[in-house]
Structures are given as structure tokens and as C-alpha cells.
PDB file of C-alpha atoms in Angstrom:
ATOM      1  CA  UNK W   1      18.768  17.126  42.448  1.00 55.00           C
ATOM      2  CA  UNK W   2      22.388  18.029  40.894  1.00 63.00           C
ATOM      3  CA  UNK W   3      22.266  15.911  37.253  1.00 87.00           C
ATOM      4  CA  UNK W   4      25.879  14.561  38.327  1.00 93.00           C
ATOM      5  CA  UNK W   5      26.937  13.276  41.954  1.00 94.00           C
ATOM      6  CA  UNK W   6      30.411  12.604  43.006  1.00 95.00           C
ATOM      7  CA  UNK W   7      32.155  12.594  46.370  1.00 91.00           C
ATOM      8  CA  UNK W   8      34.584  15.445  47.034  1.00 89.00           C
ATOM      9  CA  UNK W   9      36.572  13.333  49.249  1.00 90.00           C
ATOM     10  CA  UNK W  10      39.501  13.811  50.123  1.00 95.00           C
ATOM     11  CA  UNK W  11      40.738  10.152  49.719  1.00 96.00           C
ATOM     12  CA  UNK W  12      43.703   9.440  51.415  1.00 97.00           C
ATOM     13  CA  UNK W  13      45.073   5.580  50.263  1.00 97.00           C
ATOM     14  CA  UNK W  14      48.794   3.679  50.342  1.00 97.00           C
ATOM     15  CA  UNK W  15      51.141   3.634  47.696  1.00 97.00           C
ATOM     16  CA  UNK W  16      50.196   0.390  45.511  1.00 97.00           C
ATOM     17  CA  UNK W  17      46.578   0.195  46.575  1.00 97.00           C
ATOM     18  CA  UNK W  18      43.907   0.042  43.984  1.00 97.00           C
ATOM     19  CA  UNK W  19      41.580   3.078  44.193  1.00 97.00           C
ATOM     20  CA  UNK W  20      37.983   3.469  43.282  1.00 97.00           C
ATOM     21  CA  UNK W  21      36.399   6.942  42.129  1.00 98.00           C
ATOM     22  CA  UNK W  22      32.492   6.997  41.132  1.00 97.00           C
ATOM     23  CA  UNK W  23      29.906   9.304  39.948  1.00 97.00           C
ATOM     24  CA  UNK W  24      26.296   8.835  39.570  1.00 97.00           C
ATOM     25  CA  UNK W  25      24.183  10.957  37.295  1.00 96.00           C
ATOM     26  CA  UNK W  26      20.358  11.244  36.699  1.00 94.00           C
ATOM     27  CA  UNK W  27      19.932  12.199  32.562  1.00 91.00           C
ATOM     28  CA  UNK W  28      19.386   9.382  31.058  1.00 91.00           C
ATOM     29  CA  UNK W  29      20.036  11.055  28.141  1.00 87.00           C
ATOM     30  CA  UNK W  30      24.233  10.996  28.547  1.00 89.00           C
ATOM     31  CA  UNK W  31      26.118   8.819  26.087  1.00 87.00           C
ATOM     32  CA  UNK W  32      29.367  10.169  26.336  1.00 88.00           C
ATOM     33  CA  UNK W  33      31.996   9.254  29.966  1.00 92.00           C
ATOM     34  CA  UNK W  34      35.054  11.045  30.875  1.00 92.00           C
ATOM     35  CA  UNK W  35      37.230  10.805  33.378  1.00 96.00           C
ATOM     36  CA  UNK W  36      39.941  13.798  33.507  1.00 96.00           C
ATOM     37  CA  UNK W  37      42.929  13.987  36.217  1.00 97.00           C
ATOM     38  CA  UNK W  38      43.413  17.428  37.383  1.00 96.00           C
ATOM     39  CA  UNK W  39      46.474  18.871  39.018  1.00 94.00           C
ATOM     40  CA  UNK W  40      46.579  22.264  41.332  1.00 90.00           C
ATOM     41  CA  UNK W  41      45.882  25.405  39.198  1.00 86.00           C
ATOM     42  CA  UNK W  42      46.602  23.000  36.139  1.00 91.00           C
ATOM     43  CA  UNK W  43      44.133  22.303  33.149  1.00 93.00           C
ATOM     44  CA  UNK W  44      42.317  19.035  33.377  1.00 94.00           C
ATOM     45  CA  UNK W  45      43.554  16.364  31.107  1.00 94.00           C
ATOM     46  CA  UNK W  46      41.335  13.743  29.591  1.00 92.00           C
ATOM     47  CA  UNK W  47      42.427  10.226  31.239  1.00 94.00           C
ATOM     48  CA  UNK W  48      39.727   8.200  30.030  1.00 93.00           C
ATOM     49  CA  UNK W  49      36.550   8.645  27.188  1.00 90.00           C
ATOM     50  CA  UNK W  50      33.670   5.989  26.953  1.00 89.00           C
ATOM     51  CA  UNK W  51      30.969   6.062  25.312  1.00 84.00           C
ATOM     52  CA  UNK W  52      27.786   4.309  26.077  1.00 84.00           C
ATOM     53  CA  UNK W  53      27.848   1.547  28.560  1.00 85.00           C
ATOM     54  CA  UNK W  54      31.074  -1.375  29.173  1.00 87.00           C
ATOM     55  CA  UNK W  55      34.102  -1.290  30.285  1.00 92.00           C
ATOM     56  CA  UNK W  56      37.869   0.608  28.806  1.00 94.00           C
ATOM     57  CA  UNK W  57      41.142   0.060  29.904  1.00 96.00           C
ATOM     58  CA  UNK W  58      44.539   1.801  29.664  1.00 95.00           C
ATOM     59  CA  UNK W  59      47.508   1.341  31.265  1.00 96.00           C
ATOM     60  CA  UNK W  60      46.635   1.204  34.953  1.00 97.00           C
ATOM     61  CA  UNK W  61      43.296   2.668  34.484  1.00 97.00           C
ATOM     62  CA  UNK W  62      39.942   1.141  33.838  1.00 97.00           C
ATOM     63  CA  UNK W  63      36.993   3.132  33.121  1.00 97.00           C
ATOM     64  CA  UNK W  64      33.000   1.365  33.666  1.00 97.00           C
ATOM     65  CA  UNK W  65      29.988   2.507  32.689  1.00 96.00           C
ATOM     66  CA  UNK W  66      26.273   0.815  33.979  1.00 95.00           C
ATOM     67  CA  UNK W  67      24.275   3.379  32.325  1.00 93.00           C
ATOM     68  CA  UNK W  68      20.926   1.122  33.909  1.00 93.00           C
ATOM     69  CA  UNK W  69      22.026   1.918  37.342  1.00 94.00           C
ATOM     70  CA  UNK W  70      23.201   5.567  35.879  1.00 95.00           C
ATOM     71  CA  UNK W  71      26.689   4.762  37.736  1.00 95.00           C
ATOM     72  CA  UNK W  72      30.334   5.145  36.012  1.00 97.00           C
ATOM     73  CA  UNK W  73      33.539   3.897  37.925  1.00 97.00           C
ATOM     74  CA  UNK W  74      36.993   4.831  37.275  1.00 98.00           C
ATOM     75  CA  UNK W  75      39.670   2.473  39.071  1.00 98.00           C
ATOM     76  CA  UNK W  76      43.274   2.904  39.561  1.00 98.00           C
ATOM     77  CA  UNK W  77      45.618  -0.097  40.001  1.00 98.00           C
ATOM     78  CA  UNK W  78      49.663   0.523  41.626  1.00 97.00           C
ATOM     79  CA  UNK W  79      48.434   3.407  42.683  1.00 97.00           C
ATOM     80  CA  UNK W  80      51.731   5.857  42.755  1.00 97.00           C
ATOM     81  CA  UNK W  81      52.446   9.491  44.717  1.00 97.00           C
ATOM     82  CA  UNK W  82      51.889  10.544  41.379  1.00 97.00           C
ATOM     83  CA  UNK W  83      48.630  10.265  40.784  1.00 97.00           C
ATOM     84  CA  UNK W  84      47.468  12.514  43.471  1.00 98.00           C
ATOM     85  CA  UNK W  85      45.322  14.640  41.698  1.00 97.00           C
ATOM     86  CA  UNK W  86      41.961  15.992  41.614  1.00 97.00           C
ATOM     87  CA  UNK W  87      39.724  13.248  39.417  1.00 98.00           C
ATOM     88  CA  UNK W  88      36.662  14.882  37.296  1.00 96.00           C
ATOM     89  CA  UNK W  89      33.717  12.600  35.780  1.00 96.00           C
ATOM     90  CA  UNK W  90      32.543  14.740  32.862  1.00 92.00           C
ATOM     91  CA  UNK W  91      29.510  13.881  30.677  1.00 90.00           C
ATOM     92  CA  UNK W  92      27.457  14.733  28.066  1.00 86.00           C
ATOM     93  CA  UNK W  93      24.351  14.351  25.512  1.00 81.00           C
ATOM     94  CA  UNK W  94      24.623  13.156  22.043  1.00 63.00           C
ATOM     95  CA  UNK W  95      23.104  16.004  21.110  1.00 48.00           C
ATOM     96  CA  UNK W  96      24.070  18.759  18.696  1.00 42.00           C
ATOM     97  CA  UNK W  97      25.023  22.316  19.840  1.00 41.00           C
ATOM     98  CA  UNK W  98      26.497  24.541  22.331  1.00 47.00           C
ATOM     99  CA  UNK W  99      26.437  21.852  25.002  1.00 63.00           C
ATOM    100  CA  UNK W 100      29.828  21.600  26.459  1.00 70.00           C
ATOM    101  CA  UNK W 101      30.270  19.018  29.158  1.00 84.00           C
ATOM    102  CA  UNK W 102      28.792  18.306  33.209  1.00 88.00           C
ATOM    103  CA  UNK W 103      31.155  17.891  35.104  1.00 91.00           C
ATOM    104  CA  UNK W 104      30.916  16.115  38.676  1.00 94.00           C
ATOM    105  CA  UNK W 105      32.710  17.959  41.814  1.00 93.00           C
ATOM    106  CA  UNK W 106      35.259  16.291  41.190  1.00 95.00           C
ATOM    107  CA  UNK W 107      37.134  14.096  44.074  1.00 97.00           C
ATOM    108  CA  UNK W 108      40.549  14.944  45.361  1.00 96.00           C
ATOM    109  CA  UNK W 109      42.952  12.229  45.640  1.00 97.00           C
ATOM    110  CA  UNK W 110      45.769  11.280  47.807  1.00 97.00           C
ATOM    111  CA  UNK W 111      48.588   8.400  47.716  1.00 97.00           C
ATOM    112  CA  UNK W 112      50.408   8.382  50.219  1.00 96.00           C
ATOM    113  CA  UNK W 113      54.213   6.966  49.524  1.00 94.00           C
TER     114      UNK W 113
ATOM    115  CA  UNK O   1      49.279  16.432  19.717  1.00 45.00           C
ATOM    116  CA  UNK O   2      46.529  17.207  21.845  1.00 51.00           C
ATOM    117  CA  UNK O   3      47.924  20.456  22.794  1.00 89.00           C
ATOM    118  CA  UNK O   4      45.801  23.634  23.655  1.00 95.00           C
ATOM    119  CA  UNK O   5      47.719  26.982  24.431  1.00 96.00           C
ATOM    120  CA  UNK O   6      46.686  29.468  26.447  1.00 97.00           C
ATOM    121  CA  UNK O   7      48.672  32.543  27.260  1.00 96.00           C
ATOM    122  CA  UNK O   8      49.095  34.828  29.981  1.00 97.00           C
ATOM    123  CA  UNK O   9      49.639  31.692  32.506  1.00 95.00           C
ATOM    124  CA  UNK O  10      48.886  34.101  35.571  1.00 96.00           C
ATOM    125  CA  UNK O  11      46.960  37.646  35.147  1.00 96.00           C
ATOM    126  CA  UNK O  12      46.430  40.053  37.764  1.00 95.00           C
ATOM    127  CA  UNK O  13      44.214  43.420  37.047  1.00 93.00           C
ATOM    128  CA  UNK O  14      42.355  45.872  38.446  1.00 91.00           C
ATOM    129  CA  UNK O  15      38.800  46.977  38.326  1.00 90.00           C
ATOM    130  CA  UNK O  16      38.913  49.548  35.224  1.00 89.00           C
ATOM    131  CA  UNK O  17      41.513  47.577  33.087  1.00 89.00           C
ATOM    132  CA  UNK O  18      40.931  45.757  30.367  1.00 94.00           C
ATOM    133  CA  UNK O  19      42.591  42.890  29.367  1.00 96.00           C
ATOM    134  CA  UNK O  20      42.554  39.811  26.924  1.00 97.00           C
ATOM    135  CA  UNK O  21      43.072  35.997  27.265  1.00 98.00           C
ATOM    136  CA  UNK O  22      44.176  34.139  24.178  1.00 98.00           C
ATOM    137  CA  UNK O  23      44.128  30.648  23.388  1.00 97.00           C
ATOM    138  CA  UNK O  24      45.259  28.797  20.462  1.00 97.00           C
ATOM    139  CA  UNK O  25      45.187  25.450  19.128  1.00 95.00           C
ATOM    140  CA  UNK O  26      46.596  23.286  15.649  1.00 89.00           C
ATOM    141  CA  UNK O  27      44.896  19.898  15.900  1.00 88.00           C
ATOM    142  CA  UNK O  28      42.149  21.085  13.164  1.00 87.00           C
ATOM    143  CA  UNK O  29      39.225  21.285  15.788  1.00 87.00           C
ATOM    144  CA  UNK O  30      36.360  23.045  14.886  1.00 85.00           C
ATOM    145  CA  UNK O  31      34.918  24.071  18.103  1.00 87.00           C
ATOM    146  CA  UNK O  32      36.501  25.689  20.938  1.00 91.00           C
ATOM    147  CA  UNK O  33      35.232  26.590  24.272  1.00 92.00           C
ATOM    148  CA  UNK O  34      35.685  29.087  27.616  1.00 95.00           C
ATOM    149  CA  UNK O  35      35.030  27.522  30.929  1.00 95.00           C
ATOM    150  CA  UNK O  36      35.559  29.471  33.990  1.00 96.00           C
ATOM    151  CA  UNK O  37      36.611  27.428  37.310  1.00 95.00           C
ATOM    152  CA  UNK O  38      36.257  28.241  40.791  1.00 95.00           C
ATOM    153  CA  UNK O  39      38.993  26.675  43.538  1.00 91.00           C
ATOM    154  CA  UNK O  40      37.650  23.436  44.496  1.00 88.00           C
ATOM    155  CA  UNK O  41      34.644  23.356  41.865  1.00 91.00           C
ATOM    156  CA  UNK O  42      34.201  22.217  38.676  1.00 92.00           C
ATOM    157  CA  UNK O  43      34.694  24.188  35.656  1.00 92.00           C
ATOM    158  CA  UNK O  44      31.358  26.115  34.142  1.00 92.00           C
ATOM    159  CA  UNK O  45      31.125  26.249  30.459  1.00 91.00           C
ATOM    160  CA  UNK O  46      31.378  30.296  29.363  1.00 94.00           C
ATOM    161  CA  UNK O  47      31.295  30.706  25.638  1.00 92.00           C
ATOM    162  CA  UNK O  48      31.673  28.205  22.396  1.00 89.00           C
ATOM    163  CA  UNK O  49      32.470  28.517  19.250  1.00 89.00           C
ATOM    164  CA  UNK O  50      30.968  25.666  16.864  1.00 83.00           C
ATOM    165  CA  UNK O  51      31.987  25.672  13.167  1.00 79.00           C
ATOM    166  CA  UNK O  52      32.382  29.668  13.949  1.00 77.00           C
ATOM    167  CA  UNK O  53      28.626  30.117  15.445  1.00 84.00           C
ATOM    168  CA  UNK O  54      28.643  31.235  19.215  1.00 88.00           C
ATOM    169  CA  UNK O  55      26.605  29.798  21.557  1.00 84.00           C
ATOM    170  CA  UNK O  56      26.404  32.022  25.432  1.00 83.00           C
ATOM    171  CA  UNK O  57      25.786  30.520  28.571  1.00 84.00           C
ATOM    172  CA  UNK O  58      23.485  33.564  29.648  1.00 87.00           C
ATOM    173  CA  UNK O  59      24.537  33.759  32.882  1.00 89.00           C
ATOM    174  CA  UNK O  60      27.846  34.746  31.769  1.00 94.00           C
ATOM    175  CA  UNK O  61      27.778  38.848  32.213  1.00 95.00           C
ATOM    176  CA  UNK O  62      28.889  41.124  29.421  1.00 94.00           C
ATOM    177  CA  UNK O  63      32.015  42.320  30.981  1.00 95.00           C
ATOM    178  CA  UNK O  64      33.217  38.622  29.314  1.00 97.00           C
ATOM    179  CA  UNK O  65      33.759  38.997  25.680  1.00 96.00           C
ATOM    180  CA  UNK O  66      34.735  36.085  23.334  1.00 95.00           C
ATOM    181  CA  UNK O  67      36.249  36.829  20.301  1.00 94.00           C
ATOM    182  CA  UNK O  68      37.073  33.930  17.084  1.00 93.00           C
ATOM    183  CA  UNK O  69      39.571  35.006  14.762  1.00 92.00           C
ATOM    184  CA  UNK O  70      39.749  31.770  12.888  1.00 89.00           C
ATOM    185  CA  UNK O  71      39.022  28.593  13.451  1.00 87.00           C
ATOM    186  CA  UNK O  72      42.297  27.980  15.694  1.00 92.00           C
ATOM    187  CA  UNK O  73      42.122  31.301  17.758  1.00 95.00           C
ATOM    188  CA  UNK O  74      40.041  31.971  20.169  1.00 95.00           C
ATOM    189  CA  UNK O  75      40.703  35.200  23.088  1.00 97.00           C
ATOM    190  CA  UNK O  76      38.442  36.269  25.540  1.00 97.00           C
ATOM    191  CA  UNK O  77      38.268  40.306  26.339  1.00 97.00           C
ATOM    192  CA  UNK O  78      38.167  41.322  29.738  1.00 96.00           C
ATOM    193  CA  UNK O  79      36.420  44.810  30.949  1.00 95.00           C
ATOM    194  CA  UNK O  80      35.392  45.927  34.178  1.00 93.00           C
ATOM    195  CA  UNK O  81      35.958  43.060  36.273  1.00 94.00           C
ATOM    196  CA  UNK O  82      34.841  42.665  39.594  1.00 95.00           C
ATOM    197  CA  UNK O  83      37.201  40.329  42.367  1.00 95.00           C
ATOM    198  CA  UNK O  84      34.365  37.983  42.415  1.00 96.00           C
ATOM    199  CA  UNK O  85      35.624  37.209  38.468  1.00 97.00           C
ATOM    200  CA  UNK O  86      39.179  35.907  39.937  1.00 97.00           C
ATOM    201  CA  UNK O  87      39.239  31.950  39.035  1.00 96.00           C
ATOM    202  CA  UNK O  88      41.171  29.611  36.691  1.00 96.00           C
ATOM    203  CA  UNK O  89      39.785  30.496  33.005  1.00 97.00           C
ATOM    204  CA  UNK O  90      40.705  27.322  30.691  1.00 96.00           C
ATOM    205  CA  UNK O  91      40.286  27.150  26.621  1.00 96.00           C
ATOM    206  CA  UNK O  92      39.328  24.076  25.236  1.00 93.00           C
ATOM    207  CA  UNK O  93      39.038  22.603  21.627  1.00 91.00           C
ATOM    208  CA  UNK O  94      37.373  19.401  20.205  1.00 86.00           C
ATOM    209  CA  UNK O  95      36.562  17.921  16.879  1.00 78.00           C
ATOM    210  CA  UNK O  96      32.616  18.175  17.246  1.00 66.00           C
ATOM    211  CA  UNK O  97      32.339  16.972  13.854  1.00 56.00           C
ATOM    212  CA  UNK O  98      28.948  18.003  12.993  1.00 56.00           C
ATOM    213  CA  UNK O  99      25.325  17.252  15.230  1.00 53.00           C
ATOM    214  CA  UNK O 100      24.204  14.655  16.839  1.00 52.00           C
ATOM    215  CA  UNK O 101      28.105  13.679  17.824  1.00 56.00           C
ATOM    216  CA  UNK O 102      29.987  14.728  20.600  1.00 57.00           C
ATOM    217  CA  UNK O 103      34.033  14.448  20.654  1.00 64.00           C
ATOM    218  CA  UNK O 104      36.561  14.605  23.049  1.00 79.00           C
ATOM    219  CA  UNK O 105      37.472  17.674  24.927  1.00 85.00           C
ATOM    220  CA  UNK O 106      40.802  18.607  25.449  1.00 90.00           C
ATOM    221  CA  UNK O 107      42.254  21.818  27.921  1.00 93.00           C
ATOM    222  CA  UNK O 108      44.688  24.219  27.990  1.00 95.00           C
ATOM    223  CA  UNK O 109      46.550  24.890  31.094  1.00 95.00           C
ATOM    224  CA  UNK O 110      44.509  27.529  32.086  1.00 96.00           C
ATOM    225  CA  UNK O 111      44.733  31.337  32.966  1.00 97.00           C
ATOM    226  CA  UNK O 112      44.977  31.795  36.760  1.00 96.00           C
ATOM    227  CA  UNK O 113      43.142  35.437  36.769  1.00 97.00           C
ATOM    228  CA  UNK O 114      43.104  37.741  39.840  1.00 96.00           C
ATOM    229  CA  UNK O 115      41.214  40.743  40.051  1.00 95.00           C
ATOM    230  CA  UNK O 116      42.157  43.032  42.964  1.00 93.00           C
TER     231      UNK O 116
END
């Protein structure tokens, strides 16, 4: 069982639709939720940090985190051409050390104008 | 603010060169990482450097060599590559202000590394 799920996709939406991306992991031991948007043969680039469970917004984006159902949501409202991207979940322990981050597949998105 | 450099943006080498990546960074973070990243997959942590302690993933082989200057440098020497090594290499840096808490991660743009 991979410690962090998410679909690859590709999901294909209309301009100005809201869009949903998900990932579910199995350590219960994760505190710390990313989301980062990642662009072709670019560096990701942190969108969204939570820690623990609730809910963050930003702009157009609003991270969730359920850590009893071990589920973490990131939504996108006016979606634009723009934010076609690649969309990592990234996790991690609270833990001291050389841990770094897990990262989910990722899932590749498309707006379509 | 949050910026991470990495430089060369592309590399291309062959099987007996050796080369370098370097990566540099001025927000005062004290740890810095290598990930390695596969088209289509996520990246896979490589090295880090922690208040100037190295950690190894050990799966990484020894023809990967990180190297820490100071606390805002960090390169990674290349030797003997193989074409299964070609991939997006990406620095990052966070605060990781001592154990037991965890920071935000930011990336560099990456080094897009082909190995013929």
C-alpha cells in the first residue's frame, strides 16, 4: 500500500469551473499538507501549506484537511487556462531529521478556455 | 523572496564526464535538499543538508555526490553517469528550525539533465 494516493488524471474541465484535486494517505503520523502547482520541466511551487486538520484559503484556492478520514482536498474556484498544471499533495511527519517530504503522483490538470 | 537558484538550467553529458550542479539560496534556511524527478513522477528526495549534517537516501548510488559549502550553497557532483540518471534534478531549501518541526519547502527551477 503506497503511504500517499492521488489520481494521475488527466482532468480535463471548462474555463470558470471549480475543480477538485484529492489525496488520501495512510500514516497517521503526517501533520504537515502541501499542495504545490507544477509546470512542464519547471520546479514545483508551494500553492498551499496546512498543518494539522481544517480548512486554508487564498485567493482562489482552498486547501482541507480531515486527517480522521486521512483525506486532504485542494479546490480551485474561476478556474483559468492558466492554471493548467501538474498539482502535487506533499506531506510529512513532525518529526526531526533527514525526512524530506511524500509526495503523491501528482494529478495533471487541464482548463480548457 | 522565496527564491532558490539553480544553475545549469539544461545539462547534457556523456558517460565518463563529470560534471556539477549548483544551487544557491539567501532566505537564511538552514537545510537544503536534492530531489531527483522522473517525467510524470514525483520527485524522490536524494541528499539533505540539516544545520550542515547530511543525511543519504541509500538508494542514491555513489556516482551522486553532494557537496555544502556554506549554509547557502549547496552543488551536487556528477561522475560516471549512466542514461538511466537523465531526469529533472531540483534544489530545495527550508527553515527546519530545529526537531520536532517541519517548515515549508521551497524549489528551484530545476536542472533538466540528459545523459547520452
Amino acid at each position: 500500500q503506497k503511504e500517499v494516493e492521488q489520481d494521475p488524471g488527466p482532468l480535463s474541465v471548462p474555463e470558470g469551473a471549480i475543480v477538485s484535486l484529492n489525496c488520501t494517505y495512510s500514516n497517521s503520523a503526517f501533520q504537515y499538507f502541501m499542495w504545490y502547482r507544477q509546470y512542464s520541466r519547471k520546479g514545483p511551487e508551494l500553492l498551499m501549506y496546512t498543518y494539522s486538520s481544517g480548512n486554508k484559503e487564498d485567493g482562489r484556492f482552498t486547501a482541507q484537511v480531515d486527517k480522521s478520514s486521512k483525506y486532504i482536498s485542494l479546490f480551485i474556484r474561476d478556474s483559468q487556462p492558466s492554471d493548467s498544471a501538474t498539482y502535487l499533495c506533499a506531506m510529512s511527519d513532525s518529526g526531526g531529521g533527514a525526512d524530506g517530504l511524500t509526495f503523491g503522483k501528482g494529478t495533471h490538470l487541464i482548463i480548457q478556455p | 523572496d522565496t527564491e532558490v537558484t539553480q544553475t545549469p538550467k539544461h545539462l547534457v553529458m556523456g558517460m565518463t564526464n563529470k560534471k556539477s550542479l549548483k544551487c544557491e539560496q539567501h532566505m537564511g534556511h538552514r537545510a537544503m535538499y536534492w530531489y531527483k524527478q522522473k517525467a510524470k513522477k514525483p520527485p524522490e528526495l536524494m541528499f539533505v543538508y540539516s544545520y550542515e549534517k547530511l543525511s543519504i537516501n541509500e538508494s542514491v548510488p555513489s556516482r551522486f555526490s553532494p557537496e555544502c559549502p556554506n549554509s547557502s550553497l549547496l552543488n551536487l557532483h556528477l561522475h560516471a553517469l549512466q542514461p538511466e540518471d537523465s531526469a529533472l534534478y531540483l534544489c530545495a531549501s527550508s527553515t527546519r528550525r530545529g526537531e520536532g518541526t517541519n517548515e515549508k519547502l521551497f524549489f528551484g527551477s530545476g536542472t533538466q539533465l540528459s545523459v547520452l
